[in-house]
């Protein structure tokens, strides 16, 4: 019956709020550098006649970036969105969207005045019908070409500074695959092989948690719009202490193929999915962007990875240690940040003392899972091709949420300057339209209209040195913590 509802609803889709909005990719829009589409409700730009918003200059921060990216004016993501647009919709009140057609996260209704909180649940607690619905929604998003937005296949310079648009149609799901590729890709400096790898506008620095939070909120919102199911929420995969990929079953994310252990079982719909933007080295060698063409099946071979990097999936004890770290970020605020909650959660390789505590992994929580999956998930730029990406990042987001509730950081804990490019507090997240600033999502999920089932009624508290206690089977971590507590003060600075 819900298939019929979806089919009917597809006839009434309204404009969504991702980048690049199709209406903003015409030659005229690119040459005028204005992305202020009409709201269908009143026919005015940004719904101005109805008080929903107005077309305004896009203000960007002039705070200095860190030294990791020593260039200026070479990458389209710099000072986002100014390379493409210097005027965008600024929405009023609870309205949001590239044309102010939608509601802010957590608000619903025609006038966006209905406050509602949704619940993200453990995927293993879903009923059979809920699991079937999840898989069907994912597949629908993968098979439905977006009518509302497209993806860039060339740089602004390759487009003749807007005179020759270069964009491609992709599915609703693949827009998000492309967005994750685009935010993390190397900078193209001009010509084959001439790239700068030490840059990422959504990883390895402070914006990692806020950027992926916004990414999941938009993804969740698009599934609701596509299906008409406004109650839909992303489930999470709680991988703590798991002995393997327990979501890799045909009724969930797909079992391992018996014919080829690196492929998904033909009993799963995901075995027919094709990936895109997964060949970073090829693009770098050619000095081009991903062209959004299909590049073969999803690959996944969990557990058969480089054991020198990751021995097994993260444990409850390691998550607890990560949550105990009081500083959101430290030092250079990049992969070298030591005793940093963000870097320990995300998984930079140079974790210093943190690596001693997380003794069985050279990587933190988030990166360890990606490596463990050993396939499409293991490449940062192409990792969103695997639907497990969504479940994984929902749980990573829940750890971020726990940290926010436990430590109640002041807004000033989020850096205003000197973070790697793209990560300062007032920087707009690339490649989102509508515009979102990093520091705006250094807040609790409850302010954004969602909660995690396992955090309901959970007591908020902060660990002290004497209160930290881990499970007995991870006593070595507890002992290591005690032995090295005297070093923490130095390591954190």
Short mmCIF file of C-alpha atoms in Angstrom, two decimals:
data_model
loop_
_atom_site.label_atom_id
_atom_site.label_comp_id
_atom_site.label_asym_id
_atom_site.label_seq_id
_atom_site.Cartn_x
_atom_site.Cartn_y
_atom_site.Cartn_z
CA UNK A 1 0.00 0.00 0.00
CA UNK A 2 2.84 2.40 0.83
CA UNK A 3 4.20 1.87 -2.70
CA UNK A 4 1.00 3.49 -4.00
CA UNK A 5 1.39 6.41 -1.60
CA UNK A 6 4.96 6.96 -2.79
CA UNK A 7 3.95 6.88 -6.45
CA UNK A 8 1.18 9.41 -5.88
CA UNK A 9 3.43 11.64 -3.80
CA UNK A 10 6.11 11.76 -6.50
CA UNK A 11 3.66 13.76 -8.59
CA UNK A 12 3.64 16.53 -6.00
CA UNK A 13 7.31 16.96 -5.13
CA UNK A 14 8.31 20.52 -4.32
CA UNK A 15 11.71 22.12 -4.51
CA UNK A 16 14.29 20.71 -2.15
CA UNK A 17 17.19 22.45 -0.49
CA UNK A 18 20.44 20.96 -1.67
CA UNK A 19 23.24 22.25 -3.79
CA UNK A 20 23.28 22.76 -6.76
CA UNK A 21 19.63 23.77 -7.19
CA UNK A 22 18.71 23.16 -10.81
CA UNK A 23 17.20 26.63 -11.04
CA UNK A 24 20.56 28.12 -10.07
CA UNK A 25 22.64 26.28 -12.69
CA UNK A 26 21.51 28.16 -15.77
CA UNK A 27 23.96 30.36 -17.66
CA UNK A 28 22.10 33.45 -16.49
CA UNK A 29 22.17 32.45 -12.82
CA UNK A 30 25.88 31.61 -12.93
CA UNK A 31 26.84 34.81 -14.74
CA UNK A 32 24.83 36.99 -12.35
CA UNK A 33 26.10 34.86 -9.43
CA UNK A 34 22.64 34.91 -7.88
CA UNK A 35 20.78 31.91 -6.44
CA UNK A 36 17.44 33.28 -5.29
CA UNK A 37 14.76 31.06 -6.90
CA UNK A 38 11.07 31.80 -6.78
CA UNK A 39 8.93 30.21 -4.08
CA UNK A 40 6.00 28.55 -5.83
CA UNK A 41 3.63 29.64 -3.08
CA UNK A 42 3.64 33.29 -4.12
CA UNK A 43 5.89 33.47 -7.19
CA UNK A 44 8.44 35.77 -5.55
CA UNK A 45 12.16 35.26 -5.03
CA UNK A 46 12.74 33.52 -1.70
CA UNK A 47 9.03 33.88 -0.88
CA UNK A 48 9.61 37.56 -0.10
CA UNK A 49 5.98 38.55 -0.65
CA UNK A 50 4.92 36.13 2.06
CA UNK A 51 7.66 37.13 4.47
CA UNK A 52 9.51 33.85 4.14
CA UNK A 53 12.84 35.38 3.16
CA UNK A 54 14.73 37.74 0.90
CA UNK A 55 17.59 37.73 -1.61
CA UNK A 56 20.68 39.06 0.14
CA UNK A 57 24.43 39.29 -0.28
CA UNK A 58 26.22 36.21 1.05
CA UNK A 59 28.46 37.38 3.88
CA UNK A 60 31.61 35.35 4.52
CA UNK A 61 34.08 35.45 7.37
CA UNK A 62 37.48 37.12 7.06
CA UNK A 63 39.01 35.21 9.97
CA UNK A 64 42.38 33.58 9.12
CA UNK A 65 42.61 29.88 8.31
CA UNK A 66 45.28 27.47 9.47
CA UNK A 67 48.49 26.86 7.48
CA UNK A 68 47.52 23.48 6.01
CA UNK A 69 46.22 25.00 2.73
CA UNK A 70 48.66 27.72 1.54
CA UNK A 71 46.69 28.89 -1.51
CA UNK A 72 44.00 31.43 -2.30
CA UNK A 73 41.63 31.69 -5.22
CA UNK A 74 42.31 28.21 -6.64
CA UNK A 75 39.50 26.07 -5.20
CA UNK A 76 35.76 26.60 -5.76
CA UNK A 77 35.03 25.75 -2.12
CA UNK A 78 37.07 28.66 -0.75
CA UNK A 79 34.83 31.22 1.00
CA UNK A 80 31.80 29.18 0.03
CA UNK A 81 29.59 30.01 -1.89
CA UNK A 82 31.22 33.12 -3.39
CA UNK A 83 32.88 31.45 -6.38
CA UNK A 84 29.45 30.46 -7.70
CA UNK A 85 27.02 32.85 -5.98
CA UNK A 86 27.34 36.09 -4.06
CA UNK A 87 23.60 36.48 -3.47
CA UNK A 88 21.40 33.76 -1.96
CA UNK A 89 18.12 33.46 -0.10
CA UNK A 90 18.21 34.36 3.58
CA UNK A 91 15.14 32.91 5.22
CA UNK A 92 13.18 34.41 8.10
CA UNK A 93 11.74 32.78 11.21
CA UNK A 94 11.38 29.01 10.96
CA UNK A 95 11.67 28.93 7.17
CA UNK A 96 14.62 27.34 5.40
CA UNK A 97 15.68 26.13 1.96
CA UNK A 98 17.43 27.58 -1.05
CA UNK A 99 14.15 29.35 -1.89
CA UNK A 100 12.75 29.39 1.69
CA UNK A 101 10.15 26.76 0.72
CA UNK A 102 10.95 24.45 3.63
CA UNK A 103 11.09 24.50 7.40
CA UNK A 104 14.04 24.63 9.74
CA UNK A 105 15.06 21.30 11.22
CA UNK A 106 12.54 20.30 13.86
CA UNK A 107 9.67 22.36 12.44
CA UNK A 108 6.79 21.17 10.28
CA UNK A 109 3.55 22.40 8.73
CA UNK A 110 2.63 24.82 5.98
CA UNK A 111 3.73 27.80 8.05
CA UNK A 112 6.58 25.96 9.79
CA UNK A 113 5.07 26.57 13.23
CA UNK A 114 4.65 22.95 14.35
CA UNK A 115 7.50 21.92 16.61
CA UNK A 116 8.11 18.15 16.58
CA UNK A 117 10.86 15.86 17.84
CA UNK A 118 11.68 12.67 15.96
CA UNK A 119 13.41 9.60 17.37
CA UNK A 120 16.39 7.86 15.78
CA UNK A 121 16.34 4.20 16.81
CA UNK A 122 18.74 1.26 16.87
CA UNK A 123 18.38 -0.55 13.54
CA UNK A 124 18.27 -3.89 15.35
CA UNK A 125 15.17 -2.74 17.22
CA UNK A 126 13.15 -2.11 14.04
CA UNK A 127 10.32 -4.47 13.23
CA UNK A 128 10.44 -6.54 10.06
CA UNK A 129 8.07 -4.14 8.29
CA UNK A 130 10.17 -1.16 9.41
CA UNK A 131 13.31 -2.82 8.06
CA UNK A 132 11.59 -3.51 4.76
CA UNK A 133 10.43 0.07 4.58
CA UNK A 134 13.94 1.39 5.26
CA UNK A 135 15.47 -0.72 2.48
CA UNK A 136 12.66 0.24 0.10
CA UNK A 137 13.07 3.95 0.84
CA UNK A 138 16.81 3.74 0.25
CA UNK A 139 16.31 1.95 -3.04
CA UNK A 140 13.64 4.41 -4.14
CA UNK A 141 16.06 7.27 -3.49
CA UNK A 142 18.75 5.45 -5.48
CA UNK A 143 16.46 4.83 -8.46
CA UNK A 144 14.75 8.25 -8.57
CA UNK A 145 16.51 10.92 -10.60
CA UNK A 146 16.30 14.24 -8.80
CA UNK A 147 14.25 16.81 -10.65
CA UNK A 148 15.30 19.56 -8.26
CA UNK A 149 19.08 19.63 -8.24
CA UNK A 150 22.13 18.53 -10.16
CA UNK A 151 25.85 18.03 -9.43
CA UNK A 152 28.84 19.90 -10.80
CA UNK A 153 31.12 17.96 -13.15
CA UNK A 154 33.54 20.79 -13.81
CA UNK A 155 35.15 23.63 -11.94
CA UNK A 156 33.90 27.20 -12.26
CA UNK A 157 36.93 27.98 -14.40
CA UNK A 158 36.20 25.01 -16.67
CA UNK A 159 32.66 26.38 -17.01
CA UNK A 160 34.12 29.57 -18.47
CA UNK A 161 33.30 31.39 -15.23
CA UNK A 162 29.65 30.43 -15.66
CA UNK A 163 29.18 30.87 -19.40
CA UNK A 164 29.19 27.10 -20.11
CA UNK A 165 27.46 25.24 -17.25
CA UNK A 166 28.75 21.73 -16.52
CA UNK A 167 26.27 19.76 -14.40
CA UNK A 168 24.83 16.24 -14.42
CA UNK A 169 21.60 14.57 -13.35
CA UNK A 170 21.89 12.00 -10.56
CA UNK A 171 19.52 10.21 -8.23
CA UNK A 172 18.29 11.61 -4.93
CA UNK A 173 20.64 9.23 -3.10
CA UNK A 174 23.60 9.97 -5.34
CA UNK A 175 23.40 13.71 -4.75
CA UNK A 176 24.53 12.90 -1.22
CA UNK A 177 27.24 10.58 -2.51
CA UNK A 178 28.49 13.43 -4.67
CA UNK A 179 28.28 15.97 -1.83
CA UNK A 180 30.48 13.81 0.39
CA UNK A 181 32.95 13.39 -2.47
CA UNK A 182 32.95 17.11 -3.24
CA UNK A 183 33.57 18.29 0.32
CA UNK A 184 36.49 15.87 0.80
CA UNK A 185 38.17 15.89 -2.63
CA UNK A 186 41.70 17.14 -3.21
CA UNK A 187 42.17 20.70 -4.44
CA UNK A 188 42.78 20.89 -8.19
CA UNK A 189 45.66 23.28 -8.82
CA UNK A 190 45.58 23.05 -12.61
CA UNK A 191 46.63 20.28 -14.97
CA UNK A 192 47.00 16.48 -14.67
CA UNK A 193 48.36 15.28 -11.35
CA UNK A 194 48.61 18.78 -9.92
CA UNK A 195 46.54 18.49 -6.76
CA UNK A 196 46.83 19.47 -3.10
CA UNK A 197 45.85 16.53 -0.86
CA UNK A 198 46.08 18.23 2.54
CA UNK A 199 42.66 19.84 2.35
CA UNK A 200 39.18 18.64 3.30
CA UNK A 201 36.27 20.94 4.04
CA UNK A 202 34.36 18.34 6.07
CA UNK A 203 36.95 16.02 7.68
CA UNK A 204 40.08 15.92 9.83
CA UNK A 205 39.27 19.19 11.58
CA UNK A 206 36.61 20.81 13.82
CA UNK A 207 33.75 20.88 11.29
CA UNK A 208 33.70 17.08 11.03
CA UNK A 209 30.88 16.68 13.56
CA UNK A 210 28.74 19.71 12.58
CA UNK A 211 29.11 19.05 8.84
CA UNK A 212 28.01 15.43 9.06
CA UNK A 213 25.16 16.42 11.39
CA UNK A 214 23.79 18.78 8.74
CA UNK A 215 24.42 16.17 6.04
CA UNK A 216 22.29 13.58 7.88
CA UNK A 217 19.53 16.11 8.61
CA UNK A 218 19.26 17.01 4.93
CA UNK A 219 19.36 13.36 3.90
CA UNK A 220 16.61 12.51 6.37
CA UNK A 221 14.57 15.45 5.11
CA UNK A 222 14.91 14.38 1.47
CA UNK A 223 13.69 10.85 2.24
CA UNK A 224 10.64 12.33 3.94
CA UNK A 225 9.89 14.51 0.94
CA UNK A 226 10.46 11.70 -1.55
CA UNK A 227 8.22 9.21 0.25
CA UNK A 228 5.70 11.49 1.92
CA UNK A 229 6.54 9.81 5.21
CA UNK A 230 7.16 12.76 7.54
CA UNK A 231 7.70 10.39 10.46
CA UNK A 232 10.78 8.80 8.88
CA UNK A 233 13.98 8.99 10.89
CA UNK A 234 17.44 7.56 10.28
CA UNK A 235 18.24 4.44 12.33
CA UNK A 236 21.71 4.01 13.80
CA UNK A 237 24.08 1.07 13.99
CA UNK A 238 25.51 0.70 17.49
CA UNK A 239 28.76 -1.07 16.61
CA UNK A 240 30.30 -0.99 20.10
CA UNK A 241 31.77 -4.39 20.96
CA UNK A 242 30.33 -5.97 17.78
CA UNK A 243 32.29 -9.02 16.61
CA UNK A 244 31.62 -8.26 12.96
CA UNK A 245 29.22 -6.54 10.60
CA UNK A 246 25.93 -7.58 12.15
CA UNK A 247 23.97 -5.29 9.79
CA UNK A 248 25.41 -7.18 6.80
CA UNK A 249 22.37 -9.39 6.31
CA UNK A 250 20.05 -9.57 3.34
CA UNK A 251 17.13 -8.12 5.31
CA UNK A 252 19.26 -5.09 6.19
CA UNK A 253 22.32 -3.81 4.32
CA UNK A 254 23.16 -6.95 2.39
CA UNK A 255 25.06 -10.14 3.24
CA UNK A 256 28.39 -11.18 1.76
CA UNK A 257 28.22 -12.80 -1.69
CA UNK A 258 29.21 -16.49 -1.70
CA UNK A 259 30.67 -16.14 -5.19
CA UNK A 260 32.83 -13.11 -4.40
CA UNK A 261 33.36 -12.13 -0.74
CA UNK A 262 34.06 -8.52 -1.74
CA UNK A 263 30.56 -8.13 -3.23
CA UNK A 264 27.07 -8.02 -1.74
CA UNK A 265 24.79 -11.05 -1.89
CA UNK A 266 22.42 -11.12 -4.89
CA UNK A 267 19.67 -11.65 -2.31
CA UNK A 268 19.98 -7.97 -1.40
CA UNK A 269 18.74 -5.10 -3.52
CA UNK A 270 22.02 -3.30 -2.76
CA UNK A 271 23.91 -5.83 -4.91
CA UNK A 272 22.56 -4.05 -8.00
CA UNK A 273 23.61 -0.58 -6.89
CA UNK A 274 26.36 1.18 -8.84
CA UNK A 275 28.83 3.55 -7.23
CA UNK A 276 30.07 6.92 -8.42
CA UNK A 277 32.84 9.34 -7.46
CA UNK A 278 34.84 6.46 -5.97
CA UNK A 279 38.08 6.70 -7.99
CA UNK A 280 39.94 9.54 -6.32
CA UNK A 281 43.34 8.60 -7.71
CA UNK A 282 42.02 8.56 -11.28
CA UNK A 283 40.53 12.04 -10.91
CA UNK A 284 43.74 13.33 -9.32
CA UNK A 285 45.90 11.89 -12.09
CA UNK A 286 43.71 13.52 -14.71
CA UNK A 287 43.28 16.72 -12.68
CA UNK A 288 39.49 16.67 -13.03
CA UNK A 289 36.33 16.39 -10.96
CA UNK A 290 34.26 13.23 -10.77
CA UNK A 291 31.89 13.19 -13.77
CA UNK A 292 29.14 11.31 -11.87
CA UNK A 293 29.23 8.27 -14.16
CA UNK A 294 28.70 4.74 -12.80
CA UNK A 295 31.85 2.95 -11.67
CA UNK A 296 30.81 -0.58 -10.77
CA UNK A 297 29.15 -2.31 -7.78
CA UNK A 298 29.45 -1.54 -4.08
CA UNK A 299 32.38 -3.43 -2.59
CA UNK A 300 32.54 -4.58 1.00
CA UNK A 301 34.63 -7.25 2.72
CA UNK A 302 34.31 -6.53 6.45
CA UNK A 303 37.02 -7.85 8.72
CA UNK A 304 39.50 -8.66 5.94
CA UNK A 305 41.28 -5.33 6.25
CA UNK A 306 44.72 -4.11 7.30
CA UNK A 307 45.00 -5.44 10.85
CA UNK A 308 47.91 -3.10 11.51
CA UNK A 309 45.53 -0.15 11.28
CA UNK A 310 42.49 -1.62 13.01
CA UNK A 311 42.30 -4.88 14.91
CA UNK A 312 38.54 -4.90 15.48
CA UNK A 313 35.53 -2.64 15.87
CA UNK A 314 35.62 -0.03 18.66
CA UNK A 315 34.62 -1.09 22.17
CA UNK A 316 32.33 0.49 24.73
CA UNK A 317 35.39 1.29 26.81
CA UNK A 318 37.00 3.21 23.97
CA UNK A 319 33.83 5.17 23.35
CA UNK A 320 33.69 6.05 27.05
CA UNK A 321 37.29 7.22 27.01
CA UNK A 322 36.57 9.39 23.96
CA UNK A 323 33.56 10.92 25.71
CA UNK A 324 35.67 11.74 28.76
CA UNK A 325 37.94 14.14 26.84
CA UNK A 326 36.92 17.67 27.86
CA UNK A 327 38.40 19.60 24.93
CA UNK A 328 36.50 19.57 21.65
CA UNK A 329 39.68 20.20 19.66
CA UNK A 330 43.32 20.99 20.41
CA UNK A 331 46.59 22.16 18.91
CA UNK A 332 46.53 22.61 15.14
CA UNK A 333 42.97 21.24 15.10
CA UNK A 334 43.81 18.74 12.37
CA UNK A 335 44.86 15.06 12.24
CA UNK A 336 47.64 15.77 14.74
CA UNK A 337 45.33 17.10 17.47
CA UNK A 338 46.14 15.29 20.72
CA UNK A 339 43.62 14.52 23.48
CA UNK A 340 40.99 16.12 21.25
CA UNK A 341 37.46 14.72 21.45
CA UNK A 342 36.88 15.48 17.78
CA UNK A 343 40.09 13.88 16.53
CA UNK A 344 39.73 10.84 18.78
CA UNK A 345 36.15 10.35 17.59
CA UNK A 346 36.99 10.97 13.95
CA UNK A 347 40.22 9.04 13.72
CA UNK A 348 43.27 11.05 12.73
CA UNK A 349 46.37 8.84 12.63
CA UNK A 350 48.60 11.00 14.80
CA UNK A 351 46.68 10.83 18.06
CA UNK A 352 49.70 10.92 20.35
CA UNK A 353 48.80 9.78 23.87
CA UNK A 354 45.31 8.94 22.67
CA UNK A 355 46.81 6.16 20.57
CA UNK A 356 48.31 4.66 23.72
CA UNK A 357 44.88 4.52 25.33
CA UNK A 358 43.20 3.21 22.18
CA UNK A 359 45.95 0.64 22.12
CA UNK A 360 44.49 -1.76 19.59
CA UNK A 361 43.82 0.81 16.91
CA UNK A 362 45.88 3.48 15.21
CA UNK A 363 42.63 5.16 14.27
CA UNK A 364 39.71 6.61 16.23
CA UNK A 365 36.09 5.48 16.38
CA UNK A 366 34.82 6.76 13.05
CA UNK A 367 37.78 5.89 10.83
CA UNK A 368 38.19 2.43 12.38
CA UNK A 369 34.75 1.39 11.15
CA UNK A 370 35.45 2.67 7.65
CA UNK A 371 38.69 0.68 7.47
CA UNK A 372 37.04 -2.42 8.95
CA UNK A 373 34.42 -2.44 6.16
CA UNK A 374 37.22 -2.90 3.64
CA UNK A 375 35.66 -1.71 0.40
CA UNK A 376 33.69 1.27 -0.87
CA UNK A 377 33.40 2.56 2.71
CA UNK A 378 37.18 2.67 3.09
CA UNK A 379 37.72 5.57 0.70
CA UNK A 380 36.71 8.90 2.24
CA UNK A 381 35.56 10.43 -1.03
CA UNK A 382 33.47 7.46 -2.15
CA UNK A 383 32.36 6.10 1.22
CA UNK A 384 28.76 7.35 1.05
CA UNK A 385 28.06 4.92 -1.81
CA UNK A 386 27.53 2.17 0.78
CA UNK A 387 24.21 2.64 2.66
CA UNK A 388 25.95 1.48 5.85
CA UNK A 389 27.53 4.95 5.77
CA UNK A 390 24.23 6.48 6.93
CA UNK A 391 23.78 4.04 9.84
CA UNK A 392 27.40 4.47 10.90
CA UNK A 393 27.34 8.25 10.86
CA UNK A 394 24.06 8.35 12.76
CA UNK A 395 25.81 6.53 15.61
CA UNK A 396 28.89 8.75 15.34
CA UNK A 397 26.52 11.73 15.58
CA UNK A 398 24.98 10.22 18.72
CA UNK A 399 28.45 10.09 20.33
CA UNK A 400 28.92 13.76 19.43
CA UNK A 401 25.53 14.39 21.04
CA UNK A 402 26.56 12.58 24.21
CA UNK A 403 29.70 14.69 24.42
CA UNK A 404 27.73 17.92 24.03
CA UNK A 405 25.32 16.93 26.79
CA UNK A 406 28.02 15.69 29.11
CA UNK A 407 30.40 18.64 28.87
CA UNK A 408 27.99 21.45 27.96
CA UNK A 409 30.72 23.37 26.09
CA UNK A 410 30.58 27.13 25.78
CA UNK A 411 30.08 28.32 22.18
CA UNK A 412 33.63 29.68 22.36
CA UNK A 413 34.99 26.11 22.42
CA UNK A 414 34.31 26.01 18.70
CA UNK A 415 37.23 27.83 17.00
CA UNK A 416 36.57 31.14 15.29
CA UNK A 417 39.94 31.26 13.53
CA UNK A 418 43.10 29.36 12.56
CA UNK A 419 41.36 26.03 11.95
CA UNK A 420 42.06 24.31 8.62
CA UNK A 421 40.27 26.02 5.74
CA UNK A 422 36.53 25.44 5.80
CA UNK A 423 36.42 24.71 9.52
CA UNK A 424 36.30 28.08 11.30
CA UNK A 425 33.08 28.79 13.17
CA UNK A 426 31.64 31.31 10.70
CA UNK A 427 32.65 29.39 7.57
CA UNK A 428 29.72 28.27 5.44
CA UNK A 429 29.66 24.50 4.96
CA UNK A 430 30.51 23.47 1.40
CA UNK A 431 28.61 22.55 -0.71
CA UNK A 432 25.30 23.29 1.03
CA UNK A 433 22.61 25.66 -0.13
CA UNK A 434 20.92 26.93 1.98
CA UNK A 435 23.95 28.21 3.80
CA UNK A 436 24.91 26.77 7.18
CA UNK A 437 27.73 28.02 9.41
CA UNK A 438 29.79 25.42 11.28
CA UNK A 439 29.23 26.91 14.72
CA UNK A 440 25.46 26.86 14.29
CA UNK A 441 25.52 23.07 14.75
CA UNK A 442 27.69 23.02 17.87
CA UNK A 443 24.39 22.53 19.73
CA UNK A 444 22.26 19.68 21.02
CA UNK A 445 20.21 17.55 18.64
CA UNK A 446 17.14 18.41 20.71
CA UNK A 447 17.41 21.98 19.45
CA UNK A 448 17.31 20.56 15.93
CA UNK A 449 14.28 18.36 16.53
CA UNK A 450 15.63 14.87 17.04
CA UNK A 451 16.70 12.46 19.76
CA UNK A 452 18.40 9.06 20.00
CA UNK A 453 16.49 6.23 21.61
CA UNK A 454 19.39 5.03 23.73
CA UNK A 455 19.92 8.52 25.14
CA UNK A 456 16.36 8.86 26.43
CA UNK A 457 16.39 9.49 30.18
CA UNK A 458 20.17 9.09 30.18
CA UNK A 459 21.75 10.93 33.07
CA UNK A 460 24.04 13.73 31.94
CA UNK A 461 27.32 13.85 33.80
CA UNK A 462 30.98 14.58 33.29
CA UNK A 463 33.73 12.12 34.11
CA UNK A 464 36.46 13.15 36.51
CA UNK A 465 39.77 11.33 36.95
CA UNK A 466 38.44 9.27 39.84
CA UNK A 467 35.11 8.50 38.21
CA UNK A 468 36.48 7.03 35.00
CA UNK A 469 35.88 3.30 35.03
CA UNK A 470 35.77 0.86 32.18
CA UNK A 471 34.54 -2.69 31.86
CA UNK A 472 36.74 -5.42 33.33
CA UNK A 473 37.54 -6.98 29.97
CA UNK A 474 39.13 -3.65 29.01
CA UNK A 475 41.00 -3.16 32.27
CA UNK A 476 44.22 -2.49 30.39
CA UNK A 477 42.72 0.78 29.17
CA UNK A 478 41.76 1.74 32.72
CA UNK A 479 45.27 0.98 33.94
CA UNK A 480 46.88 2.83 31.04
CA UNK A 481 44.73 5.86 31.86
CA UNK A 482 45.87 5.82 35.50
CA UNK A 483 49.56 5.44 34.56
CA UNK A 484 49.53 8.31 32.13
CA UNK A 485 47.17 10.83 33.75
CA UNK A 486 50.11 13.04 34.62
CA UNK A 487 50.87 13.41 30.90
CA UNK A 488 47.43 14.56 29.88
CA UNK A 489 47.93 18.20 30.72
CA UNK A 490 50.96 18.46 28.44
CA UNK A 491 49.44 16.37 25.65
CA UNK A 492 46.28 18.45 25.48
CA UNK A 493 48.14 21.67 24.68
#
